[in-house]
PDB file of C-alpha atoms and ligand atoms in Angstrom:
ATOM      1  CA  UNK A   1      49.366 180.174 -29.228  1.00  0.00           C
ATOM      2  CA  UNK A   2      47.372 176.967 -29.212  1.00  0.00           C
ATOM      3  CA  UNK A   3      47.067 173.758 -31.155  1.00  0.00           C
ATOM      4  CA  UNK A   4      43.708 172.000 -31.398  1.00  0.00           C
ATOM      5  CA  UNK A   5      43.751 168.282 -30.795  1.00  0.00           C
ATOM      6  CA  UNK A   6      43.273 166.857 -34.287  1.00  0.00           C
ATOM      7  CA  UNK A   7      43.733 163.796 -36.389  1.00  0.00           C
ATOM      8  CA  UNK A   8      46.661 165.181 -38.325  1.00  0.00           C
ATOM      9  CA  UNK A   9      48.879 162.173 -38.038  1.00  0.00           C
ATOM     10  CA  UNK A  10      48.492 161.229 -41.704  1.00  0.00           C
ATOM     11  CA  UNK A  11      49.331 164.651 -43.092  1.00  0.00           C
ATOM     12  CA  UNK A  12      51.899 166.051 -40.653  1.00  0.00           C
ATOM     13  CA  UNK A  13      55.380 166.785 -41.992  1.00  0.00           C
ATOM     14  CA  UNK A  14      58.775 167.320 -40.440  1.00  0.00           C
ATOM     15  CA  UNK A  15      58.480 170.976 -41.453  1.00  0.00           C
ATOM     16  CA  UNK A  16      55.622 171.363 -38.936  1.00  0.00           C
ATOM     17  CA  UNK A  17      58.082 170.464 -36.155  1.00  0.00           C
ATOM     18  CA  UNK A  18      59.931 173.512 -34.906  1.00  0.00           C
ATOM     19  CA  UNK A  19      62.361 174.714 -32.294  1.00  0.00           C
ATOM     20  CA  UNK A  20      60.579 176.775 -29.624  1.00  0.00           C
ATOM     21  CA  UNK A  21      62.502 179.376 -27.687  1.00  0.00           C
ATOM     22  CA  UNK A  22      61.542 179.311 -24.013  1.00  0.00           C
ATOM     23  CA  UNK A  23      61.745 182.249 -21.615  1.00  0.00           C
ATOM     24  CA  UNK A  24      65.113 182.685 -19.922  1.00  0.00           C
ATOM     25  CA  UNK A  25      65.775 184.863 -16.910  1.00  0.00           C
ATOM     26  CA  UNK A  26      69.511 185.448 -16.598  1.00  0.00           C
ATOM     27  CA  UNK A  27      71.030 186.624 -13.350  1.00  0.00           C
ATOM     28  CA  UNK A  28      74.560 186.862 -12.038  1.00  0.00           C
ATOM     29  CA  UNK A  29      73.662 183.877  -9.873  1.00  0.00           C
ATOM     30  CA  UNK A  30      72.459 181.745 -12.804  1.00  0.00           C
ATOM     31  CA  UNK A  31      69.480 181.338 -15.101  1.00  0.00           C
ATOM     32  CA  UNK A  32      65.843 180.307 -14.778  1.00  0.00           C
ATOM     33  CA  UNK A  33      63.576 178.932 -17.491  1.00  0.00           C
ATOM     34  CA  UNK A  34      59.935 178.456 -16.528  1.00  0.00           C
ATOM     35  CA  UNK A  35      57.331 176.949 -18.843  1.00  0.00           C
ATOM     36  CA  UNK A  36      53.806 178.149 -18.263  1.00  0.00           C
ATOM     37  CA  UNK A  37      51.175 175.730 -19.482  1.00  0.00           C
ATOM     38  CA  UNK A  38      49.405 176.893 -22.695  1.00  0.00           C
ATOM     39  CA  UNK A  39      51.317 180.197 -22.598  1.00  0.00           C
ATOM     40  CA  UNK A  40      54.887 179.183 -23.380  1.00  0.00           C
ATOM     41  CA  UNK A  41      53.906 175.868 -24.973  1.00  0.00           C
ATOM     42  CA  UNK A  42      51.182 175.298 -27.617  1.00  0.00           C
ATOM     43  CA  UNK A  43      49.429 172.379 -25.934  1.00  0.00           C
ATOM     44  CA  UNK A  44      48.134 171.392 -22.528  1.00  0.00           C
ATOM     45  CA  UNK A  45      50.828 169.512 -20.619  1.00  0.00           C
ATOM     46  CA  UNK A  46      49.475 166.315 -19.046  1.00  0.00           C
ATOM     47  CA  UNK A  47      52.768 164.496 -18.442  1.00  0.00           C
ATOM     48  CA  UNK A  48      56.423 165.229 -17.856  1.00  0.00           C
ATOM     49  CA  UNK A  49      59.122 162.594 -18.130  1.00  0.00           C
ATOM     50  CA  UNK A  50      62.871 162.609 -18.547  1.00  0.00           C
ATOM     51  CA  UNK A  51      65.597 160.418 -19.945  1.00  0.00           C
ATOM     52  CA  UNK A  52      68.870 160.212 -18.026  1.00  0.00           C
ATOM     53  CA  UNK A  53      71.710 157.757 -17.423  1.00  0.00           C
ATOM     54  CA  UNK A  54      71.663 157.131 -21.176  1.00  0.00           C
ATOM     55  CA  UNK A  55      74.707 154.987 -22.047  1.00  0.00           C
ATOM     56  CA  UNK A  56      77.076 156.201 -24.761  1.00  0.00           C
ATOM     57  CA  UNK A  57      76.138 155.151 -28.277  1.00  0.00           C
ATOM     58  CA  UNK A  58      72.540 154.277 -27.433  1.00  0.00           C
ATOM     59  CA  UNK A  59      69.599 155.235 -29.649  1.00  0.00           C
ATOM     60  CA  UNK A  60      66.191 156.051 -28.155  1.00  0.00           C
ATOM     61  CA  UNK A  61      62.819 156.651 -29.729  1.00  0.00           C
ATOM     62  CA  UNK A  62      62.206 154.640 -32.878  1.00  0.00           C
ATOM     63  CA  UNK A  63      58.476 155.270 -32.969  1.00  0.00           C
ATOM     64  CA  UNK A  64      55.736 157.744 -33.880  1.00  0.00           C
ATOM     65  CA  UNK A  65      52.620 158.822 -31.996  1.00  0.00           C
ATOM     66  CA  UNK A  66      49.047 158.949 -33.262  1.00  0.00           C
ATOM     67  CA  UNK A  67      47.831 161.912 -31.175  1.00  0.00           C
ATOM     68  CA  UNK A  68      50.599 162.994 -28.846  1.00  0.00           C
ATOM     69  CA  UNK A  69      52.289 166.405 -28.958  1.00  0.00           C
ATOM     70  CA  UNK A  70      55.674 166.637 -27.283  1.00  0.00           C
ATOM     71  CA  UNK A  71      58.210 169.303 -26.477  1.00  0.00           C
ATOM     72  CA  UNK A  72      61.695 167.820 -26.051  1.00  0.00           C
ATOM     73  CA  UNK A  73      64.229 169.905 -24.142  1.00  0.00           C
ATOM     74  CA  UNK A  74      67.918 169.192 -23.447  1.00  0.00           C
ATOM     75  CA  UNK A  75      67.886 170.210 -19.782  1.00  0.00           C
ATOM     76  CA  UNK A  76      71.538 169.156 -19.585  1.00  0.00           C
ATOM     77  CA  UNK A  77      74.061 168.229 -22.261  1.00  0.00           C
ATOM     78  CA  UNK A  78      73.175 167.590 -25.869  1.00  0.00           C
ATOM     79  CA  UNK A  79      71.701 165.027 -28.245  1.00  0.00           C
ATOM     80  CA  UNK A  80      70.347 164.733 -31.770  1.00  0.00           C
ATOM     81  CA  UNK A  81      66.753 164.127 -32.824  1.00  0.00           C
ATOM     82  CA  UNK A  82      66.146 162.694 -36.293  1.00  0.00           C
ATOM     83  CA  UNK A  83      62.591 163.188 -37.597  1.00  0.00           C
ATOM     84  CA  UNK A  84      60.891 161.520 -40.555  1.00  0.00           C
ATOM     85  CA  UNK A  85      57.438 161.977 -42.078  1.00  0.00           C
ATOM     86  CA  UNK A  86      58.110 159.162 -44.604  1.00  0.00           C
ATOM     87  CA  UNK A  87      59.050 161.652 -47.344  1.00  0.00           C
ATOM     88  CA  UNK A  88      61.499 163.984 -45.622  1.00  0.00           C
ATOM     89  CA  UNK A  89      64.035 163.742 -42.809  1.00  0.00           C
ATOM     90  CA  UNK A  90      65.296 166.518 -40.556  1.00  0.00           C
ATOM     91  CA  UNK A  91      67.981 166.310 -37.883  1.00  0.00           C
ATOM     92  CA  UNK A  92      68.039 168.693 -34.925  1.00  0.00           C
ATOM     93  CA  UNK A  93      71.115 168.901 -32.689  1.00  0.00           C
ATOM     94  CA  UNK A  94      69.923 170.470 -29.472  1.00  0.00           C
ATOM     95  CA  UNK A  95      72.046 171.622 -26.558  1.00  0.00           C
ATOM     96  CA  UNK A  96      70.446 174.650 -24.891  1.00  0.00           C
ATOM     97  CA  UNK A  97      67.988 174.260 -21.972  1.00  0.00           C
ATOM     98  CA  UNK A  98      65.894 177.218 -23.103  1.00  0.00           C
ATOM     99  CA  UNK A  99      65.176 175.754 -26.540  1.00  0.00           C
ATOM    100  CA  UNK A 100      62.949 172.745 -27.182  1.00  0.00           C
ATOM    101  CA  UNK A 101      61.817 170.802 -30.224  1.00  0.00           C
ATOM    102  CA  UNK A 102      58.058 170.600 -30.786  1.00  0.00           C
ATOM    103  CA  UNK A 103      57.047 167.257 -32.316  1.00  0.00           C
ATOM    104  CA  UNK A 104      53.480 166.874 -33.526  1.00  0.00           C
ATOM    105  CA  UNK A 105      51.537 163.632 -34.132  1.00  0.00           C
ATOM    106  CA  UNK A 106      52.510 161.377 -37.029  1.00  0.00           C
ATOM    107  CA  UNK A 107      56.264 161.960 -36.986  1.00  0.00           C
ATOM    108  CA  UNK A 108      58.815 159.171 -36.641  1.00  0.00           C
ATOM    109  CA  UNK A 109      61.644 160.129 -34.279  1.00  0.00           C
ATOM    110  CA  UNK A 110      64.994 158.738 -33.244  1.00  0.00           C
ATOM    111  CA  UNK A 111      67.198 160.255 -30.537  1.00  0.00           C
ATOM    112  CA  UNK A 112      70.922 159.568 -30.533  1.00  0.00           C
ATOM    113  CA  UNK A 113      74.354 161.057 -29.939  1.00  0.00           C
ATOM    114  CA  UNK A 114      73.606 161.714 -26.235  1.00  0.00           C
ATOM    115  CA  UNK A 115      76.467 163.489 -24.504  1.00  0.00           C
ATOM    116  CA  UNK A 116      77.693 162.068 -21.211  1.00  0.00           C
ATOM    117  CA  UNK A 117      75.408 163.140 -18.348  1.00  0.00           C
ATOM    118  CA  UNK A 118      72.782 164.575 -20.656  1.00  0.00           C
ATOM    119  CA  UNK A 119      69.169 164.842 -19.532  1.00  0.00           C
ATOM    120  CA  UNK A 120      66.256 165.010 -21.953  1.00  0.00           C
ATOM    121  CA  UNK A 121      63.026 166.303 -20.496  1.00  0.00           C
ATOM    122  CA  UNK A 122      59.797 165.720 -22.410  1.00  0.00           C
ATOM    123  CA  UNK A 123      56.562 167.648 -21.895  1.00  0.00           C
ATOM    124  CA  UNK A 124      53.674 165.660 -23.357  1.00  0.00           C
ATOM    125  CA  UNK A 125      50.036 166.404 -24.144  1.00  0.00           C
ATOM    126  CA  UNK A 126      48.628 163.170 -22.698  1.00  0.00           C
ATOM    127  CA  UNK A 127      49.288 160.463 -20.138  1.00  0.00           C
ATOM    128  CA  UNK A 128      51.299 157.433 -21.201  1.00  0.00           C
ATOM    129  CA  UNK A 129      49.265 155.200 -23.523  1.00  0.00           C
ATOM    130  CA  UNK A 130      50.938 152.365 -25.395  1.00  0.00           C
ATOM    131  CA  UNK A 131      48.039 152.389 -27.908  1.00  0.00           C
ATOM    132  CA  UNK A 132      49.164 155.836 -29.045  1.00  0.00           C
ATOM    133  CA  UNK A 133      52.515 154.437 -30.231  1.00  0.00           C
ATOM    134  CA  UNK A 134      53.356 153.233 -33.730  1.00  0.00           C
ATOM    135  CA  UNK A 135      56.453 151.151 -33.163  1.00  0.00           C
ATOM    136  CA  UNK A 136      56.703 149.506 -36.588  1.00  0.00           C
ATOM    137  CA  UNK A 137      58.279 151.688 -39.289  1.00  0.00           C
ATOM    138  CA  UNK A 138      56.475 149.594 -41.912  1.00  0.00           C
ATOM    139  CA  UNK A 139      53.114 150.376 -40.284  1.00  0.00           C
ATOM    140  CA  UNK A 140      54.124 154.045 -40.082  1.00  0.00           C
ATOM    141  CA  UNK A 141      54.873 154.113 -43.832  1.00  0.00           C
ATOM    142  CA  UNK A 142      51.527 152.431 -44.564  1.00  0.00           C
ATOM    143  CA  UNK A 143      49.592 154.992 -42.525  1.00  0.00           C
ATOM    144  CA  UNK A 144      51.423 157.944 -44.105  1.00  0.00           C
ATOM    145  CA  UNK A 145      50.963 156.603 -47.654  1.00  0.00           C
ATOM    146  CA  UNK A 146      47.170 156.211 -47.282  1.00  0.00           C
ATOM    147  CA  UNK A 147      46.516 159.943 -46.921  1.00  0.00           C
TER     148      UNK A 147
HETATM  149  P1  LIG B 201      59.628 154.635 -24.935  1.00  0.00           P
HETATM  150  O1  LIG B 201      58.679 155.770 -25.071  1.00  0.00           O
HETATM  151  O2  LIG B 201      59.623 153.601 -26.024  1.00  0.00           O
HETATM  152  O3  LIG B 201      61.110 155.185 -24.758  1.00  0.00           O
HETATM  153  P2  LIG B 201      62.051 156.064 -25.711  1.00  0.00           P
HETATM  154  O4  LIG B 201      61.229 156.632 -26.814  1.00  0.00           O
HETATM  155  O5  LIG B 201      62.603 157.104 -24.805  1.00  0.00           O
HETATM  156  O6  LIG B 201      63.139 155.185 -26.216  1.00  0.00           O
HETATM  157  O7  LIG B 201      59.374 153.941 -23.523  1.00  0.00           O
HETATM  158  C1  LIG B 201      60.265 152.961 -23.013  1.00  0.00           C
HETATM  159  C2  LIG B 201      59.502 152.137 -21.989  1.00  0.00           C
HETATM  160  O8  LIG B 201      59.076 152.957 -20.895  1.00  0.00           O
HETATM  161  C3  LIG B 201      58.256 151.456 -22.558  1.00  0.00           C
HETATM  162  O9  LIG B 201      58.165 150.151 -22.011  1.00  0.00           O
HETATM  163  C4  LIG B 201      57.120 152.289 -22.036  1.00  0.00           C
HETATM  164  C5  LIG B 201      57.656 152.889 -20.743  1.00  0.00           C
HETATM  165  N1  LIG B 201      57.116 154.238 -20.494  1.00  0.00           N
HETATM  166  C6  LIG B 201      56.165 154.424 -19.505  1.00  0.00           C
HETATM  167  O10 LIG B 201      55.753 153.473 -18.814  1.00  0.00           O
HETATM  168  N2  LIG B 201      55.682 155.683 -19.277  1.00  0.00           N
HETATM  169  C7  LIG B 201      56.092 156.753 -20.003  1.00  0.00           C
HETATM  170  O11 LIG B 201      55.624 157.903 -19.779  1.00  0.00           O
HETATM  171  C8  LIG B 201      57.076 156.540 -21.050  1.00  0.00           C
HETATM  172  C9  LIG B 201      57.566 157.694 -21.888  1.00  0.00           C
HETATM  173  C10 LIG B 201      57.563 155.272 -21.249  1.00  0.00           C
END
């Protein structure tokens, strides 16, 4: 599977964002999930980052991206991801380290309800670039309404 880099940010919807099942090798001694670039994930991974030590009750995210694809995985614990495309909202409660949520460009996201000790790992299609962020919900609505 592969996703071409494209300027889809105006037309993307929350229904294009899906849960991906990742490979899981289960043994008596525990489990392994490995993510092979462009095989188990539909974009080229250029960056990995993770959120941890998240205090109770905190909300993260609160932005959209112009070009970035992300796969968000609850490596430990659980949290909720609320997506909006300006017309529809979807909430995903994720809590299994072999399932991740694929978020495509042009989707507003908020992450909340982090369980104690949870770790959120994010695989991203590009290096960090503040210019790729849309941090104003008003600007996000303007961009989505122009298409
Ligand atoms: P941000 O993406 O807004 O965090 P979240 O969506 O998890 O709430 O990033 C928070 C801060 O960290 C912001 O100042 C940018 C910085 N940052 C980097 O420097 N590099 C990165 O790869 C990321 C994800 C954030």
